[in-house]
Coordinates of C-alpha atoms in Angstrom, one line a residue:
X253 CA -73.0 -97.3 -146.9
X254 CA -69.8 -98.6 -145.9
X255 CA -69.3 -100.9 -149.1
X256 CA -70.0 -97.6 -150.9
X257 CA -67.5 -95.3 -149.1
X258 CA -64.9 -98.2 -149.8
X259 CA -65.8 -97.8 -153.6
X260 CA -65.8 -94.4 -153.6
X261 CA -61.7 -94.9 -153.7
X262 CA -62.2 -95.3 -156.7
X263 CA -62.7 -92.2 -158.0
X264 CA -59.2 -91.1 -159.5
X265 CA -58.2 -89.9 -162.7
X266 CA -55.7 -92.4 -163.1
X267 CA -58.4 -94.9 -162.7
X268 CA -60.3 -95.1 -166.4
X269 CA -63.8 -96.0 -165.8
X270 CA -64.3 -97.0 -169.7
X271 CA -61.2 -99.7 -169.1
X272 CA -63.0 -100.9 -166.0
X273 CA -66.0 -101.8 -168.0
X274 CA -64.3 -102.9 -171.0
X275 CA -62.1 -105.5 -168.7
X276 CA -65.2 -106.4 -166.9
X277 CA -67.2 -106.9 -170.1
X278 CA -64.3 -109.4 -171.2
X279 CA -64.2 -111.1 -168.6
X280 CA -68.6 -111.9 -169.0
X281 CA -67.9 -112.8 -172.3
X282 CA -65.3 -114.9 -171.4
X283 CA -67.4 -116.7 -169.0
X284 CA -70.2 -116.7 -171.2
X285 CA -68.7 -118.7 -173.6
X286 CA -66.4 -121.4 -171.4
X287 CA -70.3 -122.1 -169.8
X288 CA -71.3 -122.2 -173.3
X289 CA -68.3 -124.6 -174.9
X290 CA -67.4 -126.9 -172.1
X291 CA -70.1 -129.0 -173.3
X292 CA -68.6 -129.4 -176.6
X293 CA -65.5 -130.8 -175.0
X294 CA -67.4 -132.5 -172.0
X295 CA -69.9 -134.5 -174.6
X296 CA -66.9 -136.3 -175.8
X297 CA -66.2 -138.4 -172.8
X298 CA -70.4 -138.5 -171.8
X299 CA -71.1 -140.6 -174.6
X300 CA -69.1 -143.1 -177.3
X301 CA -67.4 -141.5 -180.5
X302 CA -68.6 -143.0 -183.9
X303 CA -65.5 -144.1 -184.2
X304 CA -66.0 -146.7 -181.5
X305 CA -69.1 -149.0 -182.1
X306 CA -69.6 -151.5 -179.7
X307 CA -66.6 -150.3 -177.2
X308 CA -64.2 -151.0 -180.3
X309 CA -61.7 -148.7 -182.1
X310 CA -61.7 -148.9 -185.8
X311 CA -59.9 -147.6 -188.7
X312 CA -59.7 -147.1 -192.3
X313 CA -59.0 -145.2 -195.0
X314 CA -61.3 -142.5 -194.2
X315 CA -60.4 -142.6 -190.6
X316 CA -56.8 -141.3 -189.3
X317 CA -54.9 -144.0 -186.9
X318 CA -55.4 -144.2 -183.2
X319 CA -52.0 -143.2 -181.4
X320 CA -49.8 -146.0 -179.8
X321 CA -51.7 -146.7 -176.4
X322 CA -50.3 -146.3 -173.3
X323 CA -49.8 -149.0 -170.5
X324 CA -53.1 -150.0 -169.2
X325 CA -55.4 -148.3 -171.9
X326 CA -57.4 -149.2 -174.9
X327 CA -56.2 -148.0 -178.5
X328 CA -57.7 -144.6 -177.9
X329 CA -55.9 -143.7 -174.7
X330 CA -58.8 -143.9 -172.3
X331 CA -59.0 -146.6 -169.2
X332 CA -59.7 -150.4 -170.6
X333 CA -63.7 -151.1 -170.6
X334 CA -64.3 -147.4 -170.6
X335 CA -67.8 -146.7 -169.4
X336 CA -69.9 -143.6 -170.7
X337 CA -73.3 -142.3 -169.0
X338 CA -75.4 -141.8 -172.0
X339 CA -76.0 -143.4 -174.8
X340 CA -76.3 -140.8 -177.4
X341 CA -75.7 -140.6 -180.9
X342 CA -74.7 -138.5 -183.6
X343 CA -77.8 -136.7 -184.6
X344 CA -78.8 -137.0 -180.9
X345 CA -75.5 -135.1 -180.0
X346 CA -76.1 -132.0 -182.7
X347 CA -79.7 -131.7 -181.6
X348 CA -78.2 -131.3 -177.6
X349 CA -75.1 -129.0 -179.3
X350 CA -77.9 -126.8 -181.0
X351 CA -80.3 -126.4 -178.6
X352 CA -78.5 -123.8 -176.7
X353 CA -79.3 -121.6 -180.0
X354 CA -83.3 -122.4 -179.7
X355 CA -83.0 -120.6 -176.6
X356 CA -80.7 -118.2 -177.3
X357 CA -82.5 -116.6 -180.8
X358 CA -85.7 -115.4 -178.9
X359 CA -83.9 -113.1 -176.2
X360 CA -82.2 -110.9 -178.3
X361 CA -84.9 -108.6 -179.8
X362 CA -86.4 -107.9 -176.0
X363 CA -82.7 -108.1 -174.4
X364 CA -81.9 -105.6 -177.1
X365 CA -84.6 -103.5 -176.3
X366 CA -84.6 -103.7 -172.6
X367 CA -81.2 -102.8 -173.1
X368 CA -81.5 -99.7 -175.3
X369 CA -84.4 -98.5 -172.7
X370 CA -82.7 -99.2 -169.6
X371 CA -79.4 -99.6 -170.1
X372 CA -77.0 -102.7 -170.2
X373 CA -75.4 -103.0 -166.6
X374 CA -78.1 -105.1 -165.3
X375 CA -79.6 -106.4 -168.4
X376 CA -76.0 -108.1 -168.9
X377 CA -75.4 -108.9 -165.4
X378 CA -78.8 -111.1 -165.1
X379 CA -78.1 -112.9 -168.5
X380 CA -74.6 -114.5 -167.6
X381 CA -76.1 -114.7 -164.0
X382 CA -78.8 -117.0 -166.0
X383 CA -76.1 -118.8 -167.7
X384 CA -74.8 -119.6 -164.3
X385 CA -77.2 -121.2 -162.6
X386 CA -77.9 -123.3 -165.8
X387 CA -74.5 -124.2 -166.1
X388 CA -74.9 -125.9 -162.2
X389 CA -77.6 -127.8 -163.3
X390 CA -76.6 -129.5 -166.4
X391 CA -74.7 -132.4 -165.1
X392 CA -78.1 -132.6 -163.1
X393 CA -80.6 -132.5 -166.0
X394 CA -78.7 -134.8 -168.4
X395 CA -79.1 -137.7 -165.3
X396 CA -82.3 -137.1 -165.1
X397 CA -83.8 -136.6 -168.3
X398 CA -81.2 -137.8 -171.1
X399 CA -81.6 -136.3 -174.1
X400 CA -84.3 -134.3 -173.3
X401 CA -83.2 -133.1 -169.7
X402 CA -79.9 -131.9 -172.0
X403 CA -82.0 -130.3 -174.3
X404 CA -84.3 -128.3 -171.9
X405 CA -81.2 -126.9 -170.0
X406 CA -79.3 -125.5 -172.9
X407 CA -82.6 -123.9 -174.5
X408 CA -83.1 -122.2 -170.5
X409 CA -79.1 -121.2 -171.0
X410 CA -79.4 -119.6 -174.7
X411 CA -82.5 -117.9 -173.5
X412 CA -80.0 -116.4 -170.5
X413 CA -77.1 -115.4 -172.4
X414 CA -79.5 -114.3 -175.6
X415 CA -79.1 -110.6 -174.0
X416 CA -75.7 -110.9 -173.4
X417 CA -74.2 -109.4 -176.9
X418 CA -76.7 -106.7 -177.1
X419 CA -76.6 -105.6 -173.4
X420 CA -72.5 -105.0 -175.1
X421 CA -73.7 -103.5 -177.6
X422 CA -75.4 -100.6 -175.8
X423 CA -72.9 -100.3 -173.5
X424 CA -69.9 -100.0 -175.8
X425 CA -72.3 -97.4 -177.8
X426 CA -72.2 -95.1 -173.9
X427 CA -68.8 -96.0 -173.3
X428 CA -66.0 -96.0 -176.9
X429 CA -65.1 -92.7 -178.2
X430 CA -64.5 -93.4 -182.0
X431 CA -61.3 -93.4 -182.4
X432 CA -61.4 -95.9 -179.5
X433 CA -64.2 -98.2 -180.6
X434 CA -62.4 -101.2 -182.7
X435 CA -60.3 -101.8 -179.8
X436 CA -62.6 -101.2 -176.9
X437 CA -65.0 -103.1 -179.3
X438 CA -63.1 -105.9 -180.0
X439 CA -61.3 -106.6 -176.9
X440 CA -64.7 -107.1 -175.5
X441 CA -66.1 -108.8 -178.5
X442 CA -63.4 -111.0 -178.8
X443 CA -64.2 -112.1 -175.1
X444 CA -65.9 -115.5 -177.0
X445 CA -62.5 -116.6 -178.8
X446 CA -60.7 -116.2 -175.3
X447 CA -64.0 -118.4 -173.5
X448 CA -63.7 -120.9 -175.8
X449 CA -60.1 -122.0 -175.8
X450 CA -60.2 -121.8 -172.3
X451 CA -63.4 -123.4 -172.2
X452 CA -61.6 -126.2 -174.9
X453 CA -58.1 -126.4 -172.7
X454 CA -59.1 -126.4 -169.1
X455 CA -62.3 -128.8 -170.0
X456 CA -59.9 -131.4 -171.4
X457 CA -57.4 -130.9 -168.2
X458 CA -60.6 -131.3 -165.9
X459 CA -62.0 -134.1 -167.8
X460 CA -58.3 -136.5 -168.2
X461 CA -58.3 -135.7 -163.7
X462 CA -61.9 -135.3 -162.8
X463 CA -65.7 -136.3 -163.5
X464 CA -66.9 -134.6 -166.0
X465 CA -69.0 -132.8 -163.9
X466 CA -66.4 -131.2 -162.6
X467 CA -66.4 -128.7 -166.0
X468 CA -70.5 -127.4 -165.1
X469 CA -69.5 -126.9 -161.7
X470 CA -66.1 -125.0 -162.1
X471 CA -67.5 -122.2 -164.9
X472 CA -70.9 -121.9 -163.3
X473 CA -69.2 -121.0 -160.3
X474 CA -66.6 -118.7 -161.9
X475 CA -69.9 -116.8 -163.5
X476 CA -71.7 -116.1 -160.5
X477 CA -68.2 -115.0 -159.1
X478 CA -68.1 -112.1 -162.2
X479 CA -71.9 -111.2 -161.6
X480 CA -71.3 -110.3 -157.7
X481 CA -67.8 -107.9 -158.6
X482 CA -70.0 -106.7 -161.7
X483 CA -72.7 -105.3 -160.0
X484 CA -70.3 -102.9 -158.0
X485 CA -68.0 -101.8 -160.4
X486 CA -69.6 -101.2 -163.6
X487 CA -72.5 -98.5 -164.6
X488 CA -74.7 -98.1 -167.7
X489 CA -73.8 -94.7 -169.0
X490 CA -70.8 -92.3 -167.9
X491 CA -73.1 -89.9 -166.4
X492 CA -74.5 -91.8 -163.8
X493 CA -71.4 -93.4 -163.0
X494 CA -70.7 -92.3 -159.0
X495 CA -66.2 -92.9 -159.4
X496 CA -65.4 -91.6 -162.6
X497 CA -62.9 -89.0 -162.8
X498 CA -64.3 -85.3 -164.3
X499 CA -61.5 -85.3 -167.6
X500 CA -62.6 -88.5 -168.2
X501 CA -66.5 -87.9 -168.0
X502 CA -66.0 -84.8 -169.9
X503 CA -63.4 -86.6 -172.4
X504 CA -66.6 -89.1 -173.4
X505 CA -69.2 -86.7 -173.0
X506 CA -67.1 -84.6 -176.1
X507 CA -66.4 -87.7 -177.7
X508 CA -68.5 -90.2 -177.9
X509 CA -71.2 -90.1 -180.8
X510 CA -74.7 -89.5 -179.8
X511 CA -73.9 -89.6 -175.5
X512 CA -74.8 -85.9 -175.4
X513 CA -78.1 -86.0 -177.1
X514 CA -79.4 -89.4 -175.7
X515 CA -78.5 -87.9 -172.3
X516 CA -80.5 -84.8 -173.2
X517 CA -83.2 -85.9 -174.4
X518 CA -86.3 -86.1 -172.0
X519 CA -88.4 -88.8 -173.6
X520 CA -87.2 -92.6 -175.1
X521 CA -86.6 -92.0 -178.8
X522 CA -88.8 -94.9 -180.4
X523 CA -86.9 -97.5 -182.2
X524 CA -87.1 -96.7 -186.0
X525 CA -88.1 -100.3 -186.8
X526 CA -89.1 -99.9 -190.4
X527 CA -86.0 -97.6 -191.4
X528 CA -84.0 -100.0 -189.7
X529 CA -85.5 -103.4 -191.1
X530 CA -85.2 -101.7 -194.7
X531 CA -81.9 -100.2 -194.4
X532 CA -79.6 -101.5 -197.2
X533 CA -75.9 -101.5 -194.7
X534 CA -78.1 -103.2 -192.0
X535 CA -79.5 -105.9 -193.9
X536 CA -75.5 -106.5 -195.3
X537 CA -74.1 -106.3 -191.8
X538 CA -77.3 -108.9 -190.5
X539 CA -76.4 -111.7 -193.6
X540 CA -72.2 -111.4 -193.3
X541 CA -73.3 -111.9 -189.7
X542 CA -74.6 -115.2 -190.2
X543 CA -71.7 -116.2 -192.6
X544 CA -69.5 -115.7 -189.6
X545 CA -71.8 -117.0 -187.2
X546 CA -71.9 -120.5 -189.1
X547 CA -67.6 -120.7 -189.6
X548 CA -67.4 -119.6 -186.1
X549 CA -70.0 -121.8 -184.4
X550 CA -68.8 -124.4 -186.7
X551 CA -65.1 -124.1 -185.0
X552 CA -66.4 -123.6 -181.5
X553 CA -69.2 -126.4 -181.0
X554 CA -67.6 -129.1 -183.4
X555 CA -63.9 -128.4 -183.4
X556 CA -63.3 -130.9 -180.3
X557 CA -65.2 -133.7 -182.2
X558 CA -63.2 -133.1 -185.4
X559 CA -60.0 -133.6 -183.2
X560 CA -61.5 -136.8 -181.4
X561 CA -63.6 -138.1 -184.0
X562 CA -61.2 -138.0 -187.0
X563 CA -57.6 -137.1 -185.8
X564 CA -58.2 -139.3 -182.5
X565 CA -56.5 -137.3 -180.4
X566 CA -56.8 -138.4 -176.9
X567 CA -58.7 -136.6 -174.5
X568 CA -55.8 -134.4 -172.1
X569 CA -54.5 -132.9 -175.6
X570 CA -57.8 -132.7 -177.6
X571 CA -58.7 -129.5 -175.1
X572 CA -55.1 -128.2 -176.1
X573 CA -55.1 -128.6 -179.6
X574 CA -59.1 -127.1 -179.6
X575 CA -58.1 -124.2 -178.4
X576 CA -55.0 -123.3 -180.1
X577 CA -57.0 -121.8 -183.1
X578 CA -58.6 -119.4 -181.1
X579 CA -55.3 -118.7 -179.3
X580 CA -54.5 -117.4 -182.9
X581 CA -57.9 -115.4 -183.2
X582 CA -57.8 -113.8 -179.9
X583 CA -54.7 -112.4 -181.2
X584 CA -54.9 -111.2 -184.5
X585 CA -58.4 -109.7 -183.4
X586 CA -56.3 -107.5 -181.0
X587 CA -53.2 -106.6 -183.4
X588 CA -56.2 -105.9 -186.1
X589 CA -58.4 -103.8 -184.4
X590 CA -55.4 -101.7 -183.1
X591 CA -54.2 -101.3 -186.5
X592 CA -57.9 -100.4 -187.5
X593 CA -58.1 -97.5 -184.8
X594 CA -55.0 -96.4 -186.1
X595 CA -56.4 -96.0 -189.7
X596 CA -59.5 -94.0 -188.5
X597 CA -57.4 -91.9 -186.4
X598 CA -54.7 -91.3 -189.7
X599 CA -58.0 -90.9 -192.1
X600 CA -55.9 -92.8 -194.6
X601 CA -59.6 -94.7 -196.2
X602 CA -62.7 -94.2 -195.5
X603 CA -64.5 -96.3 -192.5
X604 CA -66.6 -98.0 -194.8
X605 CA -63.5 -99.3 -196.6
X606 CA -61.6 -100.2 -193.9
X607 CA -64.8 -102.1 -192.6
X608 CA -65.2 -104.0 -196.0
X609 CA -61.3 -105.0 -196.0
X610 CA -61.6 -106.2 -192.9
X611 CA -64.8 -108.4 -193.3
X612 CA -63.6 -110.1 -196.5
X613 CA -60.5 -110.9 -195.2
X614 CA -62.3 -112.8 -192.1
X615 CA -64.3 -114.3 -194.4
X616 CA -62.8 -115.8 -197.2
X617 CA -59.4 -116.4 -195.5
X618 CA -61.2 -119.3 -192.5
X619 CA -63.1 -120.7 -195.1
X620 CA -60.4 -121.2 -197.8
X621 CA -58.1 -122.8 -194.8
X622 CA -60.6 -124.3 -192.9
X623 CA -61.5 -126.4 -196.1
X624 CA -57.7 -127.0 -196.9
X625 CA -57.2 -128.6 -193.3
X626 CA -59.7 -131.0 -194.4
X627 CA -57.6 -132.3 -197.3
X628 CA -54.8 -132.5 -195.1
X629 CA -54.9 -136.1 -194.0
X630 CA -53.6 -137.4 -190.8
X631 CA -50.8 -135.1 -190.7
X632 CA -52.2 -134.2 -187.5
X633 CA -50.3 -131.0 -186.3
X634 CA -50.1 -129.8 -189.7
X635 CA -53.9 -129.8 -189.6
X636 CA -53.6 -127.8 -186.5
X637 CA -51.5 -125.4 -188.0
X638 CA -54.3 -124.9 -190.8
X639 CA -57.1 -124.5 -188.3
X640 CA -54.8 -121.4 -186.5
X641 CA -53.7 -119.7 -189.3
X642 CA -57.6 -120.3 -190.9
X643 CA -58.6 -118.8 -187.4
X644 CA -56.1 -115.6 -186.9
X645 CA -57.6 -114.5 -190.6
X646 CA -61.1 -114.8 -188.9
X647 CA -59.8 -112.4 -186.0
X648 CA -60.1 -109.7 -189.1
X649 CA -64.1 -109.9 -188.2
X650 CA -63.6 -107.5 -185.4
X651 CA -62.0 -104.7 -186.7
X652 CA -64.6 -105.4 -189.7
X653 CA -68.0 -106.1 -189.4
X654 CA -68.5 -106.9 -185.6
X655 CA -68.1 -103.5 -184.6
X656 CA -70.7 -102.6 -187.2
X657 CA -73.7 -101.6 -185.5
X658 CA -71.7 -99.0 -183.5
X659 CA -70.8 -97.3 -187.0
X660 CA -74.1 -97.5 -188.0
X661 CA -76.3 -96.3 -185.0
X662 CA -75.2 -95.5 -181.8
X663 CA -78.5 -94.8 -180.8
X664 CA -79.9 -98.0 -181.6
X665 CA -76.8 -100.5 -181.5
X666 CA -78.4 -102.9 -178.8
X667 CA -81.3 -103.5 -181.1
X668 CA -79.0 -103.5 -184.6
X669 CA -76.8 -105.8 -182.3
X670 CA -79.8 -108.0 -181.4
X671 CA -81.1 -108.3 -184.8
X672 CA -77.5 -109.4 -186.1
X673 CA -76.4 -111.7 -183.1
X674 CA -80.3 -113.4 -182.8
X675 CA -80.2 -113.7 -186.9
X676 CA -76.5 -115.3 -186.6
X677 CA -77.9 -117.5 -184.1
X678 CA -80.0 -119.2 -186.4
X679 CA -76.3 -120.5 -187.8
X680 CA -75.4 -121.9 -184.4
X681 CA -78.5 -124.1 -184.0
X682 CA -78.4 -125.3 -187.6
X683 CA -74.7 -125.9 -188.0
X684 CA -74.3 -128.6 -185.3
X685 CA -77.2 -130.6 -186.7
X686 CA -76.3 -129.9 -189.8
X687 CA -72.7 -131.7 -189.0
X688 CA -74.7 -134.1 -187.4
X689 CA -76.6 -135.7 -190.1
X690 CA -73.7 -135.2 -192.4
X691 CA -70.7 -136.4 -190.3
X692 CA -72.7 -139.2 -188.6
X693 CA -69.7 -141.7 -188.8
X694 CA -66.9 -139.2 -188.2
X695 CA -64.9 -139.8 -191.3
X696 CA -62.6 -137.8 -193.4
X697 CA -65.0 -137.3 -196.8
X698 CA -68.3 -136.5 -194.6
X699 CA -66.1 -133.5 -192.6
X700 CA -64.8 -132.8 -195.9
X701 CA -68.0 -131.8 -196.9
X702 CA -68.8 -130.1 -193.7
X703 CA -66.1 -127.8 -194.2
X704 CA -66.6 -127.2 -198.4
X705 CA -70.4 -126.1 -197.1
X706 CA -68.6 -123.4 -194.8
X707 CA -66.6 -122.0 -197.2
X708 CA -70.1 -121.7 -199.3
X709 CA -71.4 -119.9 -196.9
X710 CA -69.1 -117.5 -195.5
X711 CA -68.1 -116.4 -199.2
X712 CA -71.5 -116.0 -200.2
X713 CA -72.3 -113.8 -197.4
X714 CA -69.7 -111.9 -197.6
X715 CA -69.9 -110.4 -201.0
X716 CA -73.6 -108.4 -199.4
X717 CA -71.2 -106.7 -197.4
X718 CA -68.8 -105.6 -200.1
X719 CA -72.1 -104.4 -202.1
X720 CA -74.3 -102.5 -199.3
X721 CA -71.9 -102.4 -196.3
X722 CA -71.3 -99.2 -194.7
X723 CA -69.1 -97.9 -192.0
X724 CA -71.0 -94.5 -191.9
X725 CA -73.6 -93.3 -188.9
X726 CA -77.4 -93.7 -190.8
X727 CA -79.6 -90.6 -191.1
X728 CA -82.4 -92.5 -189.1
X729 CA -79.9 -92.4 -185.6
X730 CA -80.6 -88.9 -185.4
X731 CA -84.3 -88.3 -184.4
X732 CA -83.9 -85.1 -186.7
X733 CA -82.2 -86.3 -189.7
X734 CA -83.7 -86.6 -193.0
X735 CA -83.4 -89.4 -195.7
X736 CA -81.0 -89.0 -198.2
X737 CA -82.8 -86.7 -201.3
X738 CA -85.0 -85.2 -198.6
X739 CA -85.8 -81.3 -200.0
X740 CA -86.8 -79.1 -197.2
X741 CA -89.2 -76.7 -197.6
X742 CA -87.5 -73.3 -197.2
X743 CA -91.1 -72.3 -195.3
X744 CA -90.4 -75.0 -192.5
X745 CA -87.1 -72.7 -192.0
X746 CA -89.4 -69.6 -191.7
X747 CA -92.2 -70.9 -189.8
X748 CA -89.2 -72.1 -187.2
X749 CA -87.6 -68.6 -187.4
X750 CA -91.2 -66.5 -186.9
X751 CA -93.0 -69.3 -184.1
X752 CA -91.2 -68.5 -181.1
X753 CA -90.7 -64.5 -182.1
X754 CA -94.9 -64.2 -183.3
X755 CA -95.7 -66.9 -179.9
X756 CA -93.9 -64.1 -177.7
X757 CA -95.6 -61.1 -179.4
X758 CA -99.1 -62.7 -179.3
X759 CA -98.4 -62.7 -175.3

């Protein structure tokens, strides 16, 4: 009682309820995905690069040069005779990078689900408090069982944070008005860019001062943190929200699509599985999502051994220089998605095209300059460079085809979202193992070829979404709407008419 009559401050009109959530679900994605990357930094000083065989540095021609070593170090920058717990190697490191993705494909059809039902406040809240606890035991479960202890405790972490996105989904479907929704959408969406650079920056900071340990314990701690403050301040659905302000309940009640009518409606609406599964703009959005998911998971779980393995930079600046890119995406994703709610609200193209633009641009632009940073030698911050600019075209995504589902069906967006994030998911077990068996030696030709393979594939997929994409709401949403070339039956509008008028006569 008391904790609630110190909450109930909250109720103002100043104070926007849908910016509370919107901050809060941030701030879950964020630690979502630092729990989820700091392994990808961490793995670098838990077992030996390629590049050093035997506890010695080489180079070639296919390998940039180590920088000039400091006063008491080897060639690489780390302490003389460094020591590293595990023995892993390459393919054995994608397999431990990928297995988070095992876990985390089978949770989004019933987090999706669970979510739609019964709304995404606690269905969220339990996932990242999942992740968590995972997160604490890692350093725990790679002592004691090596590669396989690693691998059991990311598949148990995937199947955590596996309800995460579509949990979002639903609520972002309760809480965006339309001409709000690519913001709201992608500053909550866009959560994993900000995660993962400071999941890349503050791992390399805690790994060059501390054990790496230190990284699980730090971000597990900082998610159960955001789980406890979540619980109190967020709600499912507008309407049983006990702070928010009356303009702004009756704002989103006039506003946002579908709110009304879900809110109405007595019974669950049963999820239209077969006009979902066979509709045209879904099965677009589902295989551009996998594109994306493969560039992106390429950048987020690999990045920081591209920087070690190839450019060699040393481990305090590898953190710095992996998150920089995303630096650049976070951005763009914001300054795009504000310029796309700006469009919708001007009616200057239609929401399809502006959806289309935006996907192809966050497609082919990472891909072609992912690819060219490749081919850019050992001219390491000009590399950089490429990876950001390659990475603030991929913040077009947002404003495109990651606010999607919400276009599509409001109704049903935690399942759409499921179906697209647990499909894209496939790209984030496959693409570390993937770079695994083909970069085994960390050389400049085999990431070369890691990188012409991802341009493949996010071009490819992209041109579904220029041909069946859609930024329209689907006639299946609406438990009364017809398919397109329906004819009604001008008797159904009669018997409708005469049933209640005859019903009341009869009696």
């Amino acid at each position: 009682m008391f904790l609630a009559k110190c909450l109930s401050v909250l109720k103002t009109e100043w104070m926007r309820q849908r910016y509370v959530l919107v901050v809060m679900g941030m701030l879950g994605m964020i630690n979502a995905f630092t729990m989820r990357a700091c392994l990808n930094v961490a793995i670098t000083q838990m077992t030996a690069p390629p590049s050093q065989p035997g506890g010695e540095n080489k180079t070639s021609d296919d390998s940039c040069p180590f920088d000039p070593p400091a006063a008491g170090s080897d060639s690489s920058g780390s302490a003389v005779q460094k020591e590293y717990p595990f023995n892993w190697d390459s393919e054995q490191q994608g397999l431990i990078l990928g297995a988070f993705y095992i876990g985390y494909i089978f949770t989004h059809i019933p987090g999706g689900q669970i979510a739609d039902r019964y709304g995404g406040k606690h269905t969220l809240g339990l996932g990242i408090l999942a992740t968590a606890i995972c997160t604490f035991l890692t350093p725990a479960a790679c002592k004691l069982g090596d590669v396989a202890g690693a691998v059991i405790v990311r598949i148990l972490m995937g199947l955590g944070e596996g309800v995460t996105f579509p949990a979002i989904f639903v609520l972002l479907a309760k809480w965006a008005p339309e001409r709000e929704r690519s913001l709201m959408g992608t500053i909550v969406l866009a959560g994993p860019q900000v995660g993962t650079l400071v999941g890349n920056a503050l791992s390399g900071f805690f790994l060059d001062w501390f054990v790496w340990e230190t990284t699980f314990y730090v971000y597990g701690g900082l998610g159960l943190a955001w789980w406890f403050f979540w619980c109190f301040l967020c709600y499912s659905d507008p309407n049983q929200h006990p702070f928010i302000g009356d303009k702004e309940l009756k704002y989103l009640n006039d506003n946002v699509t579908g709110l009304k009518e879900q809110d109405n409606e007595k019974e669950h609406v049963k999820t239209p599985w077969k006009s979902i599964l066979t509709s045209m703009p879904v099965l677009a959005l589902i295989t551009t999502e996998v594109g994306h998911d493969w560039g992106f998971y390429t950048m987020v779980t690999d990045l920081p051994k591209y920087m070690s393995d190839v450019q060699h930079f040393k481990i305090s600046s590898n953190g710095t220089m992996s998150a920089l890119p995303f630096i650049c995406m976070w951005i763009s994703s914001m300054v795009l998605s504000a310029t796309g709610d700006w469009i919708t609200s001007k009616r200057v193209i239609s929401n399809t095209l502006l959806r289309k633009i935006f996907t192809t641009i966050g497609s082919v632009g990472p891909g072609a300059f992912l690819l060219w940073a490749s081919y850019a030698g050992c001219n390491k911050y000009f590399v950089v460079a490429l990876f950001c600019i390659g990475m603030t075209t991929m913040g077009a995504f947002y404003p495109g085809m990651r606010v999607n589902a919400l276009d599509l069906s409001p109704r049903h967006a935690g399942t759409i979202g499921a179906l697209m994030n647990g499909t894209g998911a496939l790209a984030g077990v496959a693409a570390p193992y993937a770079i695994g068996l083909i970069a085994p030696n960390g050389l400049m030709s085999e990431w070369q070829t890691v990188f012409i393979i991802n341009f493949a594939i996010m071009g490819i997929t992209n041109v579904a979404f220029i041909i069946w994409g859609s930024g329209e709401r689907q006639w299946w949403d609406d438990p009364h709407g017809k398919p397109p070339g329906h004819v009604e039956d001008p008797e159904d509008d009669i018997k409708a008419v005469k049933g209640p008028a005859m019903a009341s006569t009869a009696m």
